[in-house]
mmCIF file with all atom_site columns, C-alpha atoms in Angstrom:
data_model
loop_
_atom_site.group_PDB
_atom_site.id
_atom_site.type_symbol
_atom_site.label_atom_id
_atom_site.label_alt_id
_atom_site.label_comp_id
_atom_site.label_asym_id
_atom_site.label_entity_id
_atom_site.label_seq_id
_atom_site.pdbx_PDB_ins_code
_atom_site.Cartn_x
_atom_site.Cartn_y
_atom_site.Cartn_z
_atom_site.occupancy
_atom_site.B_iso_or_equiv
_atom_site.pdbx_formal_charge
_atom_site.auth_seq_id
_atom_site.auth_comp_id
_atom_site.auth_asym_id
_atom_site.auth_atom_id
_atom_site.pdbx_PDB_model_num
ATOM 1   C CA . ALA A 1 1   ? 0.000   0.000   0.000  1.00 74.00 ? 1   ALA A CA 1
ATOM 2   C CA . SER A 1 2   ? 2.808   2.378   0.863  1.00 75.00 ? 2   SER A CA 1
ATOM 3   C CA . ARG A 1 3   ? 4.753   1.575   -2.267 1.00 84.00 ? 3   ARG A CA 1
ATOM 4   C CA . GLU A 1 4   ? 1.655   1.991   -4.444 1.00 85.00 ? 4   GLU A CA 1
ATOM 5   C CA . GLY A 1 5   ? 0.504   5.170   -2.680 1.00 87.00 ? 5   GLY A CA 1
ATOM 6   C CA . TRP A 1 6   ? -2.823  4.092   -1.150 1.00 80.00 ? 6   TRP A CA 1
ATOM 7   C CA . VAL A 1 7   ? -1.873  3.927   2.550  1.00 72.00 ? 7   VAL A CA 1
ATOM 8   C CA . ASN A 1 8   ? -4.307  6.623   3.750  1.00 76.00 ? 8   ASN A CA 1
ATOM 9   C CA . SER A 1 9   ? -7.154  5.654   1.491  1.00 80.00 ? 9   SER A CA 1
ATOM 10  C CA . GLU A 1 10  ? -10.535 4.008   1.827  1.00 83.00 ? 10  GLU A CA 1
ATOM 11  C CA . ARG A 1 11  ? -9.060  1.001   0.006  1.00 81.00 ? 11  ARG A CA 1
ATOM 12  C CA . PHE A 1 12  ? -6.408  0.676   2.733  1.00 72.00 ? 12  PHE A CA 1
ATOM 13  C CA . VAL A 1 13  ? -9.032  0.653   5.492  1.00 71.00 ? 13  VAL A CA 1
ATOM 14  C CA . GLU A 1 14  ? -11.044 -1.939  3.567  1.00 77.00 ? 14  GLU A CA 1
ATOM 15  C CA . LYS A 1 15  ? -8.028  -4.224  3.018  1.00 72.00 ? 15  LYS A CA 1
ATOM 16  C CA . LEU A 1 16  ? -6.956  -3.878  6.648  1.00 66.00 ? 16  LEU A CA 1
ATOM 17  C CA . GLY A 1 17  ? -10.452 -4.917  7.754  1.00 65.00 ? 17  GLY A CA 1
ATOM 18  C CA . GLU A 1 18  ? -10.254 -7.969  5.508  1.00 67.00 ? 18  GLU A CA 1
ATOM 19  C CA . LEU A 1 19  ? -6.931  -8.963  7.022  1.00 65.00 ? 19  LEU A CA 1
ATOM 20  C CA . GLU A 1 20  ? -8.235  -8.568  10.561 1.00 60.00 ? 20  GLU A CA 1
ATOM 21  C CA . GLY A 1 21  ? -11.232 -10.727 9.632  1.00 57.00 ? 21  GLY A CA 1
ATOM 22  C CA . ASP A 1 22  ? -8.855  -13.360 8.282  1.00 56.00 ? 22  ASP A CA 1
ATOM 23  C CA . VAL A 1 23  ? -7.003  -13.455 11.612 1.00 60.00 ? 23  VAL A CA 1
ATOM 24  C CA . GLY A 1 24  ? -10.290 -14.071 13.461 1.00 62.00 ? 24  GLY A CA 1
ATOM 25  C CA . SER A 1 25  ? -11.206 -16.883 11.125 1.00 74.00 ? 25  SER A CA 1
ATOM 26  C CA . LEU A 1 26  ? -7.664  -18.293 11.425 1.00 82.00 ? 26  LEU A CA 1
ATOM 27  C CA . ARG A 1 27  ? -8.076  -18.452 15.190 1.00 86.00 ? 27  ARG A CA 1
ATOM 28  C CA . GLU A 1 28  ? -11.432 -20.191 14.813 1.00 86.00 ? 28  GLU A CA 1
ATOM 29  C CA . GLU A 1 29  ? -9.982  -22.630 12.299 1.00 87.00 ? 29  GLU A CA 1
ATOM 30  C CA . ILE A 1 30  ? -6.854  -23.661 14.230 1.00 90.00 ? 30  ILE A CA 1
ATOM 31  C CA . GLY A 1 31  ? -8.086  -23.177 17.820 1.00 92.00 ? 31  GLY A CA 1
ATOM 32  C CA . ASP A 1 32  ? -6.791  -21.113 20.720 1.00 94.00 ? 32  ASP A CA 1
ATOM 33  C CA . ASP A 1 33  ? -3.724  -23.221 21.540 1.00 94.00 ? 33  ASP A CA 1
ATOM 34  C CA . SER A 1 34  ? -2.413  -23.199 17.976 1.00 93.00 ? 34  SER A CA 1
ATOM 35  C CA . TYR A 1 35  ? -3.266  -19.521 17.596 1.00 92.00 ? 35  TYR A CA 1
ATOM 36  C CA . ASP A 1 36  ? -1.290  -18.771 20.760 1.00 95.00 ? 36  ASP A CA 1
ATOM 37  C CA . ARG A 1 37  ? 1.707   -20.609 19.294 1.00 94.00 ? 37  ARG A CA 1
ATOM 38  C CA . PHE A 1 38  ? 1.221   -18.798 15.944 1.00 90.00 ? 38  PHE A CA 1
ATOM 39  C CA . LEU A 1 39  ? 1.349   -15.394 17.657 1.00 91.00 ? 39  LEU A CA 1
ATOM 40  C CA . TYR A 1 40  ? 4.489   -16.364 19.544 1.00 93.00 ? 40  TYR A CA 1
ATOM 41  C CA . LEU A 1 41  ? 6.299   -17.821 16.521 1.00 92.00 ? 41  LEU A CA 1
ATOM 42  C CA . THR A 1 42  ? 5.504   -14.776 14.380 1.00 89.00 ? 42  THR A CA 1
ATOM 43  C CA . GLY A 1 43  ? 6.957   -12.433 17.016 1.00 90.00 ? 43  GLY A CA 1
ATOM 44  C CA . GLN A 1 44  ? 3.635   -10.955 18.127 1.00 90.00 ? 44  GLN A CA 1
ATOM 45  C CA . PRO A 1 45  ? 2.536   -10.349 21.720 1.00 94.00 ? 45  PRO A CA 1
ATOM 46  C CA . ASN A 1 46  ? 0.360   -13.186 22.993 1.00 96.00 ? 46  ASN A CA 1
ATOM 47  C CA . ARG A 1 47  ? -0.254  -12.125 26.596 1.00 97.00 ? 47  ARG A CA 1
ATOM 48  C CA . VAL A 1 48  ? -2.011  -9.205  28.271 1.00 97.00 ? 48  VAL A CA 1
ATOM 49  C CA . VAL A 1 49  ? -0.270  -8.065  31.438 1.00 97.00 ? 49  VAL A CA 1
ATOM 50  C CA . VAL A 1 50  ? -1.712  -5.853  34.169 1.00 98.00 ? 50  VAL A CA 1
ATOM 51  C CA . ASP A 1 51  ? 0.655   -2.895  34.472 1.00 97.00 ? 51  ASP A CA 1
ATOM 52  C CA . SER A 1 52  ? -1.184  -1.183  37.325 1.00 97.00 ? 52  SER A CA 1
ATOM 53  C CA . VAL A 1 53  ? -4.516  -1.328  39.155 1.00 98.00 ? 53  VAL A CA 1
ATOM 54  C CA . ILE A 1 54  ? -6.586  1.740   40.041 1.00 97.00 ? 54  ILE A CA 1
ATOM 55  C CA . ASP A 1 55  ? -7.423  2.042   43.744 1.00 97.00 ? 55  ASP A CA 1
ATOM 56  C CA . GLY A 1 56  ? -11.037 1.140   44.451 1.00 96.00 ? 56  GLY A CA 1
ATOM 57  C CA . SER A 1 57  ? -11.589 -0.326  40.973 1.00 97.00 ? 57  SER A CA 1
ATOM 58  C CA . PRO A 1 58  ? -13.466 -3.589  40.360 1.00 96.00 ? 58  PRO A CA 1
ATOM 59  C CA . ALA A 1 59  ? -10.119 -5.226  39.543 1.00 97.00 ? 59  ALA A CA 1
ATOM 60  C CA . GLN A 1 60  ? -8.569  -4.147  42.853 1.00 98.00 ? 60  GLN A CA 1
ATOM 61  C CA . LEU A 1 61  ? -11.630 -5.267  44.823 1.00 97.00 ? 61  LEU A CA 1
ATOM 62  C CA . ALA A 1 62  ? -11.416 -8.678  43.100 1.00 97.00 ? 62  ALA A CA 1
ATOM 63  C CA . GLY A 1 63  ? -7.726  -9.034  43.987 1.00 98.00 ? 63  GLY A CA 1
ATOM 64  C CA . VAL A 1 64  ? -6.060  -8.282  40.645 1.00 98.00 ? 64  VAL A CA 1
ATOM 65  C CA . GLN A 1 65  ? -2.450  -7.153  41.060 1.00 98.00 ? 65  GLN A CA 1
ATOM 66  C CA . ALA A 1 66  ? 0.149   -5.473  38.875 1.00 98.00 ? 66  ALA A CA 1
ATOM 67  C CA . GLY A 1 67  ? 2.117   -8.155  37.052 1.00 97.00 ? 67  GLY A CA 1
ATOM 68  C CA . ASP A 1 68  ? -0.852  -10.516 36.667 1.00 98.00 ? 68  ASP A CA 1
ATOM 69  C CA . ILE A 1 69  ? -1.109  -12.064 33.207 1.00 97.00 ? 69  ILE A CA 1
ATOM 70  C CA . VAL A 1 70  ? -4.710  -12.223 32.003 1.00 98.00 ? 70  VAL A CA 1
ATOM 71  C CA . LEU A 1 71  ? -5.421  -15.673 30.564 1.00 97.00 ? 71  LEU A CA 1
ATOM 72  C CA . ASN A 1 72  ? -9.233  -15.754 30.338 1.00 96.00 ? 72  ASN A CA 1
ATOM 73  C CA . TYR A 1 73  ? -12.120 -13.378 30.809 1.00 97.00 ? 73  TYR A CA 1
ATOM 74  C CA . ALA A 1 74  ? -15.627 -14.858 31.105 1.00 95.00 ? 74  ALA A CA 1
ATOM 75  C CA . ASP A 1 75  ? -14.407 -18.248 29.820 1.00 92.00 ? 75  ASP A CA 1
ATOM 76  C CA . SER A 1 76  ? -12.737 -16.763 26.712 1.00 93.00 ? 76  SER A CA 1
ATOM 77  C CA . ARG A 1 77  ? -8.985  -16.803 26.099 1.00 95.00 ? 77  ARG A CA 1
ATOM 78  C CA . VAL A 1 78  ? -7.443  -13.358 25.851 1.00 95.00 ? 78  VAL A CA 1
ATOM 79  C CA . PHE A 1 79  ? -4.429  -12.591 23.659 1.00 95.00 ? 79  PHE A CA 1
ATOM 80  C CA . SER A 1 80  ? -4.746  -8.796  23.160 1.00 93.00 ? 80  SER A CA 1
ATOM 81  C CA . PHE A 1 81  ? -5.996  -5.542  24.700 1.00 90.00 ? 81  PHE A CA 1
ATOM 82  C CA . THR A 1 82  ? -8.764  -5.449  22.126 1.00 89.00 ? 82  THR A CA 1
ATOM 83  C CA . GLU A 1 83  ? -10.057 -8.906  22.990 1.00 91.00 ? 83  GLU A CA 1
ATOM 84  C CA . LEU A 1 84  ? -10.136 -8.066  26.686 1.00 94.00 ? 84  LEU A CA 1
ATOM 85  C CA . ARG A 1 85  ? -11.839 -4.713  26.107 1.00 92.00 ? 85  ARG A CA 1
ATOM 86  C CA . ASP A 1 86  ? -14.426 -6.294  23.809 1.00 90.00 ? 86  ASP A CA 1
ATOM 87  C CA . ALA A 1 87  ? -15.118 -9.080  26.311 1.00 92.00 ? 87  ALA A CA 1
ATOM 88  C CA . THR A 1 88  ? -15.849 -6.548  29.067 1.00 93.00 ? 88  THR A CA 1
ATOM 89  C CA . ARG A 1 89  ? -18.475 -4.927  26.820 1.00 90.00 ? 89  ARG A CA 1
ATOM 90  C CA . VAL A 1 90  ? -20.575 -7.965  25.882 1.00 90.00 ? 90  VAL A CA 1
ATOM 91  C CA . GLY A 1 91  ? -23.126 -9.593  28.141 1.00 87.00 ? 91  GLY A CA 1
ATOM 92  C CA . GLU A 1 92  ? -24.912 -7.832  30.950 1.00 88.00 ? 92  GLU A CA 1
ATOM 93  C CA . ARG A 1 93  ? -22.951 -5.090  32.672 1.00 83.00 ? 93  ARG A CA 1
ATOM 94  C CA . GLY A 1 94  ? -22.388 -5.901  36.322 1.00 82.00 ? 94  GLY A CA 1
ATOM 95  C CA . GLU A 1 95  ? -22.904 -9.667  35.985 1.00 94.00 ? 95  GLU A CA 1
ATOM 96  C CA . ASN A 1 96  ? -20.188 -11.623 37.758 1.00 96.00 ? 96  ASN A CA 1
ATOM 97  C CA . VAL A 1 97  ? -17.558 -13.117 35.468 1.00 97.00 ? 97  VAL A CA 1
ATOM 98  C CA . LEU A 1 98  ? -14.505 -15.255 36.015 1.00 97.00 ? 98  LEU A CA 1
ATOM 99  C CA . LEU A 1 99  ? -11.102 -13.689 35.396 1.00 98.00 ? 99  LEU A CA 1
ATOM 100 C CA . ARG A 1 100 ? -8.296  -16.249 35.194 1.00 98.00 ? 100 ARG A CA 1
ATOM 101 C CA . VAL A 1 101 ? -4.828  -14.793 35.711 1.00 98.00 ? 101 VAL A CA 1
ATOM 102 C CA . GLN A 1 102 ? -1.346  -16.144 36.112 1.00 96.00 ? 102 GLN A CA 1
ATOM 103 C CA . ARG A 1 103 ? 0.599   -14.700 39.035 1.00 97.00 ? 103 ARG A CA 1
ATOM 104 C CA . GLN A 1 104 ? 4.199   -15.756 39.632 1.00 94.00 ? 104 GLN A CA 1
ATOM 105 C CA . GLY A 1 105 ? 3.603   -19.054 37.808 1.00 91.00 ? 105 GLY A CA 1
ATOM 106 C CA . GLU A 1 106 ? 0.365   -19.861 39.650 1.00 96.00 ? 106 GLU A CA 1
ATOM 107 C CA . THR A 1 107 ? -3.054  -19.731 37.990 1.00 96.00 ? 107 THR A CA 1
ATOM 108 C CA . MET A 1 108 ? -5.690  -17.877 40.000 1.00 97.00 ? 108 MET A CA 1
ATOM 109 C CA . GLU A 1 109 ? -9.411  -17.451 39.436 1.00 98.00 ? 109 GLU A CA 1
ATOM 110 C CA . LEU A 1 110 ? -10.999 -14.164 40.478 1.00 98.00 ? 110 LEU A CA 1
ATOM 111 C CA . ILE A 1 111 ? -14.632 -13.069 40.278 1.00 97.00 ? 111 ILE A CA 1
ATOM 112 C CA . LEU A 1 112 ? -15.511 -9.515  39.307 1.00 96.00 ? 112 LEU A CA 1
ATOM 113 C CA . PRO A 1 113 ? -18.408 -7.642  37.706 1.00 96.00 ? 113 PRO A CA 1
ATOM 114 C CA . ARG A 1 114 ? -18.462 -7.386  33.911 1.00 94.00 ? 114 ARG A CA 1
ATOM 115 C CA . GLY A 1 115 ? -17.500 -3.930  32.734 1.00 93.00 ? 115 GLY A CA 1
ATOM 116 C CA . PRO A 1 116 ? -14.433 -1.705  32.945 1.00 93.00 ? 116 PRO A CA 1
ATOM 117 C CA . LEU A 1 117 ? -11.732 -3.319  35.069 1.00 96.00 ? 117 LEU A CA 1
ATOM 118 C CA . GLY A 1 118 ? -9.865  -0.243  36.222 1.00 96.00 ? 118 GLY A CA 1
ATOM 119 C CA . VAL A 1 119 ? -6.404  -1.364  35.136 1.00 97.00 ? 119 VAL A CA 1
ATOM 120 C CA . ARG A 1 120 ? -3.592  -0.209  32.865 1.00 97.00 ? 120 ARG A CA 1
ATOM 121 C CA . LEU A 1 121 ? -2.417  -2.933  30.548 1.00 96.00 ? 121 LEU A CA 1
ATOM 122 C CA . ASP A 1 122 ? 0.712   -3.946  28.722 1.00 96.00 ? 122 ASP A CA 1
ATOM 123 C CA . THR A 1 123 ? 1.536   -6.870  26.451 1.00 94.00 ? 123 THR A CA 1
ATOM 124 C CA . ASP A 1 124 ? 4.173   -9.556  26.494 1.00 96.00 ? 124 ASP A CA 1
ATOM 125 C CA . ARG A 1 125 ? 5.375   -12.341 24.253 1.00 95.00 ? 125 ARG A CA 1
ATOM 126 C CA . VAL A 1 126 ? 5.549   -15.650 26.104 1.00 95.00 ? 126 VAL A CA 1
ATOM 127 C CA . ASP A 1 127 ? 6.438   -19.105 24.772 1.00 95.00 ? 127 ASP A CA 1
ATOM 128 C CA . PRO A 1 128 ? 3.214   -21.109 25.249 1.00 93.00 ? 128 PRO A CA 1
ATOM 129 C CA . ALA A 1 129 ? 5.279   -24.306 25.649 1.00 90.00 ? 129 ALA A CA 1
ATOM 130 C CA . GLU A 1 130 ? 6.900   -22.885 28.788 1.00 83.00 ? 130 GLU A CA 1
ATOM 131 C CA . ASN A 1 131 ? 3.564   -21.876 30.332 1.00 67.00 ? 131 ASN A CA 1
ATOM 132 C CA . SER A 1 132 ? 1.491   -25.008 29.789 1.00 55.00 ? 132 SER A CA 1
#
């Protein structure tokens, strides 16, 4: 697109949307475990890490801590900020959901209300084979 001069065009936005749709269908086709490995092997972040927790937020009240790696939200694997954000927006706001995190090598399950978590996030690239 850059070479051909259509980077900031409607065509670019359309093609980008198609690519993002292909990634979603790739994940559905190969499954979460293989998709996790794919992200890692292609040098992409495959983990969402809690950078900090806002005092008094739903995340703090549920026991989320800085450094926690978010594995699942409401029974769905999470590999990106976008997936986590989107998951907090579906369903009924305030309903209790399960948040599965990894903390210092241990998996923990926390319950919190669906909606904004009150955290700052970062990403990381982790070898899925070392965290199975």
